[in-house]
Coordinates of C-alpha atoms in Angstrom, one line a residue:
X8 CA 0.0 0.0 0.0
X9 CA 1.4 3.3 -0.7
X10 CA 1.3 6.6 0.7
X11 CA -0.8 9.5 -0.8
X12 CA -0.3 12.4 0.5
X13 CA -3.2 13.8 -2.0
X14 CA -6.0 11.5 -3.6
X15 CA -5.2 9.8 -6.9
X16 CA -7.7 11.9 -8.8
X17 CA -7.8 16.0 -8.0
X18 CA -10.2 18.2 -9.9
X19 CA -9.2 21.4 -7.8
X20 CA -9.6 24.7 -9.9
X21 CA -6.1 26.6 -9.5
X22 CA -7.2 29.2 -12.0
X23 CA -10.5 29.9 -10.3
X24 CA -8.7 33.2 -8.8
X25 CA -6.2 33.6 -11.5
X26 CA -6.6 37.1 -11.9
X27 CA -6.2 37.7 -7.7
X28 CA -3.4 35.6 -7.3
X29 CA -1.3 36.7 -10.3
X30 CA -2.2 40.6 -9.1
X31 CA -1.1 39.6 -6.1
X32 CA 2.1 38.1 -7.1
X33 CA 2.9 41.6 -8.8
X34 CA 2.2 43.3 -6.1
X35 CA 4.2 41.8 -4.0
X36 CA 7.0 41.6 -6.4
X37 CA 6.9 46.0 -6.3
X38 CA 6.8 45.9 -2.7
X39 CA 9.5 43.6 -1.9
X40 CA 11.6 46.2 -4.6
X41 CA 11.0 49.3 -2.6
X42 CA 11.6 47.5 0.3
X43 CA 15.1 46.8 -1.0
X44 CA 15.7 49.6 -2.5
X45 CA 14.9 51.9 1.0
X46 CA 15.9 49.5 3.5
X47 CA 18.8 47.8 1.9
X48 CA 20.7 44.1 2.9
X49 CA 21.8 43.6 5.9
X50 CA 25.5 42.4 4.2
X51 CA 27.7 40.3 5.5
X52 CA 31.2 40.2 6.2
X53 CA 31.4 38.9 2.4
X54 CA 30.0 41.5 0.8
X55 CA 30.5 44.8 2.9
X56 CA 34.5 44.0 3.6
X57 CA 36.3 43.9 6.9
X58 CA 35.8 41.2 10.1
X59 CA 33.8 39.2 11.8
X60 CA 34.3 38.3 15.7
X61 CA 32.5 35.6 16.9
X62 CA 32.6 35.5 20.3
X63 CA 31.2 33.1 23.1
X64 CA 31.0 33.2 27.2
X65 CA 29.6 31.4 30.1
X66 CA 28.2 34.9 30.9
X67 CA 25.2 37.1 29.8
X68 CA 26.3 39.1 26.7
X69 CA 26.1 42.7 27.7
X70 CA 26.1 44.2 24.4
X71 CA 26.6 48.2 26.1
X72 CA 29.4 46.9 28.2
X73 CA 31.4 45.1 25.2
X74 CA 30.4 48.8 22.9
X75 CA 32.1 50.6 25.6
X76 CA 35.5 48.4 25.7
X77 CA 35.8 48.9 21.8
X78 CA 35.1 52.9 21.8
X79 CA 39.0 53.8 22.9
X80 CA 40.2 51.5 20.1
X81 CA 39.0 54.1 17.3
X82 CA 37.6 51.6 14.9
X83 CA 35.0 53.5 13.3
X84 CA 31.3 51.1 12.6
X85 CA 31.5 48.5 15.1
X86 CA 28.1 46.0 15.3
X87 CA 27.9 43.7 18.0
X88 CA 24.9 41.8 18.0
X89 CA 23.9 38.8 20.5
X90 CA 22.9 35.1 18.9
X91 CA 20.2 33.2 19.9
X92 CA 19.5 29.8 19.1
X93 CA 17.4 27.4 20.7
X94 CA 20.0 24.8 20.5
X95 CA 22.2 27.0 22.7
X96 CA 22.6 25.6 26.7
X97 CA 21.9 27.7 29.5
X98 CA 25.9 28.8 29.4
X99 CA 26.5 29.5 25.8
X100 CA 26.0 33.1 25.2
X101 CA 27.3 34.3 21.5
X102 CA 27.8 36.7 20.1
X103 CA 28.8 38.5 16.9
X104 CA 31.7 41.8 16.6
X105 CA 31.6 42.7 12.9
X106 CA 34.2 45.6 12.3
X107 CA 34.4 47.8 8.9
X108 CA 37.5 47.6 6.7
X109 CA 39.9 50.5 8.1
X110 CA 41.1 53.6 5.8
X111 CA 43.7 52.8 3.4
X112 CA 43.5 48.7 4.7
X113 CA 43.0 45.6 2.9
X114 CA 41.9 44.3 5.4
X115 CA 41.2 44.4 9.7
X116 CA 44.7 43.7 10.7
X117 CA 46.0 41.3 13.3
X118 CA 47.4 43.2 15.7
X119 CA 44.1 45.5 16.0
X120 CA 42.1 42.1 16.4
X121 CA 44.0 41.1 19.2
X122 CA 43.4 44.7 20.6
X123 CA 39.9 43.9 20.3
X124 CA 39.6 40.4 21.8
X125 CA 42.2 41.6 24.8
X126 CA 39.5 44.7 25.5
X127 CA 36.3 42.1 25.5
X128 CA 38.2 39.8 28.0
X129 CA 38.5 42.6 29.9
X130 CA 35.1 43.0 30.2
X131 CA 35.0 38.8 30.4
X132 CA 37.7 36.9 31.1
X133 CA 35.7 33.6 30.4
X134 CA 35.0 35.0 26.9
X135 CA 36.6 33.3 24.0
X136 CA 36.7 33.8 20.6
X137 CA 35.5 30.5 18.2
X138 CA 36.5 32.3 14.7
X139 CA 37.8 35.3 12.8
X140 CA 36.5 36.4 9.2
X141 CA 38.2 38.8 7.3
X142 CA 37.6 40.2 3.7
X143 CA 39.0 43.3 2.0
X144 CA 36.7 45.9 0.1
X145 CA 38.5 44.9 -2.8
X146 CA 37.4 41.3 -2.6
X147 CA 33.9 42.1 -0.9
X148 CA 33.5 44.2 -4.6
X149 CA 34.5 41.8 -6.4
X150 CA 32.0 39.1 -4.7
X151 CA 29.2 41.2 -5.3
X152 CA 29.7 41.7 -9.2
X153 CA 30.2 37.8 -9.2
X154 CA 27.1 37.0 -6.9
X155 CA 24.9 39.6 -9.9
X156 CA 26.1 38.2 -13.0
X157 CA 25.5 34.1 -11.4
X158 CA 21.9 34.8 -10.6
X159 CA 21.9 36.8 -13.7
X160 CA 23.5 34.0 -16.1
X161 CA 21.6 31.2 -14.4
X162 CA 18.3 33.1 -15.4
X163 CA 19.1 34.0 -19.2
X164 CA 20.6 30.3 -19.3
X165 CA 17.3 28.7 -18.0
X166 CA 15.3 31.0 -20.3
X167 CA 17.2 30.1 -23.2
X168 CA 16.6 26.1 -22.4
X169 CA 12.6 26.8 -22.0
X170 CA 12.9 28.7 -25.3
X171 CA 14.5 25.8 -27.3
X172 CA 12.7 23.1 -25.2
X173 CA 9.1 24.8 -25.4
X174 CA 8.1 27.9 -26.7
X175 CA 8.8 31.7 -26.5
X176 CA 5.4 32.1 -23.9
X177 CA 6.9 29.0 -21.5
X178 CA 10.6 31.1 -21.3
X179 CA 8.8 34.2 -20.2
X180 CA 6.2 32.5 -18.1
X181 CA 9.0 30.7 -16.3
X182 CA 12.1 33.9 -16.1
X183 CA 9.0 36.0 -14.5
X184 CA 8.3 32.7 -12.1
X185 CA 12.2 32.5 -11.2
X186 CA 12.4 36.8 -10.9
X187 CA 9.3 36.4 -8.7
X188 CA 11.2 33.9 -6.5
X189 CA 14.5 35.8 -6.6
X190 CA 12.9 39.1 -5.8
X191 CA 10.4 38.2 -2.6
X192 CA 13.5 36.4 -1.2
X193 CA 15.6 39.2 -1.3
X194 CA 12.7 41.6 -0.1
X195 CA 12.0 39.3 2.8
X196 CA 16.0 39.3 3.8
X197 CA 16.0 43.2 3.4
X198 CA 12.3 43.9 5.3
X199 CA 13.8 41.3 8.5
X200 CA 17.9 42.5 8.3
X201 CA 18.7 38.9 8.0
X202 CA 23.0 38.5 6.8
X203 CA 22.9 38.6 3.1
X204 CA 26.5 36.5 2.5
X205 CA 27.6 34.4 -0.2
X206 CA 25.9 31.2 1.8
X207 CA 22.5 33.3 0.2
X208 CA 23.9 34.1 -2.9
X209 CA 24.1 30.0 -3.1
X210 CA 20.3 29.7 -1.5
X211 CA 18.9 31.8 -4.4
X212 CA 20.9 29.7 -6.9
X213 CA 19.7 26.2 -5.4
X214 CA 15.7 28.2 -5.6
X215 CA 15.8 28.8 -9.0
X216 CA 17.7 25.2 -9.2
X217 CA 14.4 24.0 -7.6
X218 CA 11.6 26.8 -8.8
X219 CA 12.9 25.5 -12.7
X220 CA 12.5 21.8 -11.9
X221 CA 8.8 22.0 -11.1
X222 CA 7.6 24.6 -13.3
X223 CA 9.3 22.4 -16.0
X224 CA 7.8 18.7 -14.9
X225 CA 4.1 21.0 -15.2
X226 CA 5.1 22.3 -18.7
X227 CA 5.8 18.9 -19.8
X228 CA 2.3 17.5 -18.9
X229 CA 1.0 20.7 -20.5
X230 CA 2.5 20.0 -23.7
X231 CA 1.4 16.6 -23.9
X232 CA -2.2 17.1 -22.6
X233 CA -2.4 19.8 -25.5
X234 CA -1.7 17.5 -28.3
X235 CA -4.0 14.6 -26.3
X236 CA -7.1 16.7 -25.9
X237 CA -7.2 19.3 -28.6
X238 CA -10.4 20.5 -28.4
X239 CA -10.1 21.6 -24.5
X240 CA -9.8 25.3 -23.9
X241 CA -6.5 26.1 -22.8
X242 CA -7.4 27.2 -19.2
X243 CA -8.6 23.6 -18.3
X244 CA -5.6 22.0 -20.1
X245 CA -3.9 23.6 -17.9
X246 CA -5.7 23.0 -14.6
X247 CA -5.4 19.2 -15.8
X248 CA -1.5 19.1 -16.3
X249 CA -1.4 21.1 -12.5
X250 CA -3.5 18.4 -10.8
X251 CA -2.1 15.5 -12.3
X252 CA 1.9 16.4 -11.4
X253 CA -0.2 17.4 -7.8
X254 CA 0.7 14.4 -6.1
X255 CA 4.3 14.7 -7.6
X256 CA 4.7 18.4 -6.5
X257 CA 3.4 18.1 -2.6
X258 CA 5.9 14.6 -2.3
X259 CA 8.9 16.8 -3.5
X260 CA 8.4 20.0 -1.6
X261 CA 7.1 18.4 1.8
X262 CA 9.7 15.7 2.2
X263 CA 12.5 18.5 1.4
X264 CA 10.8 20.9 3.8
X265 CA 10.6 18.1 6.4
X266 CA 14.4 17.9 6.5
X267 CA 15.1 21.9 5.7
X268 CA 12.9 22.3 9.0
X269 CA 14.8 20.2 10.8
X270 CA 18.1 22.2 9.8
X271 CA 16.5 25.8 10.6
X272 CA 15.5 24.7 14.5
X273 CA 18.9 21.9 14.7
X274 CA 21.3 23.5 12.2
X275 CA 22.3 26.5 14.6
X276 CA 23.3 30.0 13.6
X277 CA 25.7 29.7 11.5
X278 CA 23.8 28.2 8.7
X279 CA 20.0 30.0 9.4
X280 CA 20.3 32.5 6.6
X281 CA 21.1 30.1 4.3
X282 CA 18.5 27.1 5.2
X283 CA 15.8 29.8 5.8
X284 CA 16.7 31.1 2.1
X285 CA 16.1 27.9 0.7
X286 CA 13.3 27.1 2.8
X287 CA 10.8 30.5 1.7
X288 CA 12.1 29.3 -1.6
X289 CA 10.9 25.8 -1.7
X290 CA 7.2 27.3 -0.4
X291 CA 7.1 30.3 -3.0
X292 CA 9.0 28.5 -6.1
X293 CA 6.0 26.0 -5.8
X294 CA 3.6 28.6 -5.6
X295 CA 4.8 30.7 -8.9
X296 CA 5.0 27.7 -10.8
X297 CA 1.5 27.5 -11.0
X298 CA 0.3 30.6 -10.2
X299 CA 2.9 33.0 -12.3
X300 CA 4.5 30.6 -14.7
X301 CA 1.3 29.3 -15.9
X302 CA -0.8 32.3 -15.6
X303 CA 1.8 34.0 -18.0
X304 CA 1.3 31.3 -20.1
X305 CA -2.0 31.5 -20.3
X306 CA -2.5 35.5 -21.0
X307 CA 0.1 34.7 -24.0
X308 CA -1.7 31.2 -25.0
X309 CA 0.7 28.5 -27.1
X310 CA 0.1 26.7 -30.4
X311 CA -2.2 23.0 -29.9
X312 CA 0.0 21.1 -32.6
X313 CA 3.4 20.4 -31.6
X314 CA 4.1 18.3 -34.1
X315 CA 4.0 21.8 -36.7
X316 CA 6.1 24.2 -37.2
X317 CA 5.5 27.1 -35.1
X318 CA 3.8 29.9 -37.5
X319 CA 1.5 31.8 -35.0
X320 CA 2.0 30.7 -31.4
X321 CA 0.5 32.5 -29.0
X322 CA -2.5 33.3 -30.6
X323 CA -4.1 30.4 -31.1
X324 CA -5.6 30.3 -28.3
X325 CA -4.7 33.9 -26.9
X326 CA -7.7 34.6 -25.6
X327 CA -8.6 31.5 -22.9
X328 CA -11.7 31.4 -20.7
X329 CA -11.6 33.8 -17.8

């Protein structure tokens, strides 16, 4: 006997709120871009250039006291920000000293590290210090203009494959799916101030990685339902294909979220940007493959014969059912 997570046989209506859901994907999509665009990342070390302190004590972290040690030391933007993590005991209190790159400096040097640890143990002595990071601005620069043109390349590569694989309407649908994606998961790191590193730059490859995969098993099951039922209107072809991959779809997302949960409450600090990434991924890449991918694809409309050359797609059936 096997396990169904949904029935064998679906006949729910996606589309029945096309119009709602797609305007509400847009929106959201503007919102999470002012959002960026006023409150900005919260970088990390990667990205913004200079070092990151992590520090950790049997003690209470006293962020004023360990703000007040540092002040002599001249050392210009200094954040110090406490960890919390439910996997933490009772006397493992952490914490996190990120200090800008200095004038005319690669990099935060050694000796003005040790300066800084020597004035937190003043402050106390059981405090040690688990790991340095350190990045110039040069190489922070550089890392940014890479991260930009890797989501940028994976996006015109993937819309090139949906061109040559299916049509011209199936590339757009599925780029504005993937820039959907992208876009709400940066607008949810800027609107919380959660690290924006190179461990995210890797989370938003691995969502549009994942987004792709689906959108792409539902275009496949598009295509072949159009040449198997030719008469169909469009919109129902297409709620057809979406609850017959259904089963398929809520297997792969919920036994990955079963295990990217586990990471996010077990996985501690250190990785929480990036599983949480992944994880608002995996939840809105499943949504915009049915609800922007296709709905794009429906406005546009696609060809019925697929065994023709293409002479007129997209307006065979440009104007579907409401």
């Amino acid at each position: 006997m096997r396990l169904r997570l949904v029935p064998q046989e679906t006949n729910y209506d996606f589309f029945r709120w096309r119009k709602t859901t797609f305007g509400a994907s847009m929106v959201a999509m503007v919102l999470s871009l002012v959002v960026w665009l006023s409150v900005g990342l919260n970088f990390g070390i990667d990205f913004q250039g200079g070092t990151t302190i992590r520090t950790e004590s049997t003690q209470a972290v006293d962020v004023g006291a360990y703000r007040a040690a540092l002040q002599p030391l001249n050392l210009g933007d200094v954040s110090i920000t406490e960890v919390f993590d439910p996997s933490f005991g009772a006397d493992e209190n952490v914490a996190m000293v990120r200090i800008q790159a200095q004038d005319g400096e690669e990099s935060v040097t050694a000796e003005t590290v040790n300066a800084v640890e020597a004035a937190l143990q003043q402050v106390d002595p059981s405090i040690t210090f688990p790991s340095v990071e350190s990045v110039g601005p040069k190489v922070s620069g550089e890392l940014v203009q890479a991260a930009v043109l890797a989501v940028a390349a994976a996006l015109v590569a993937i819309m090139f494959y949906i061109w040559l694989r299916f049509e011209w309407q199936f590339s757009i649908g599925a780029v504005v799916a993937l820039f959907h994606d992208v876009l709400l998961t940066i607008g949810l790191f800027s609107l919380f101030q959660i690290r924006f590193d190179l461990a995210t730059i890797a989370a938003l490859l691995t969502i549009v990685g994942y987004s792709i995969n689906d959108t792409v098993v539902i275009f496949d099951r598009v295509r072949e339902n159009l040449i198997k039922y030719k008469k169909k209107p469009l919109q129902e072809v297409m709620n057809l294909s979406v609850n017959e991959t259904l089963s398929r779809t809520v297997m792969t997302s919920g036994t990955t979220l079963i295990a990217l949960i586990a990471l996010l409450v077990l996985g501690g600090d250190v990785i929480r940007g990036f599983v949480f990434a992944i994880t608002w991924g995996i939840v809105v890449g499943t949504y915009s493959s049915v609800y922007v991918a296709k709905n794009i694809v429906l406005m546009l409309g696609t060809k019925r014969d697929w065994s023709k050359p293409d002479e007129g797609a997209g307006t065979n059936f440009g104007t579907p059912n409401a």
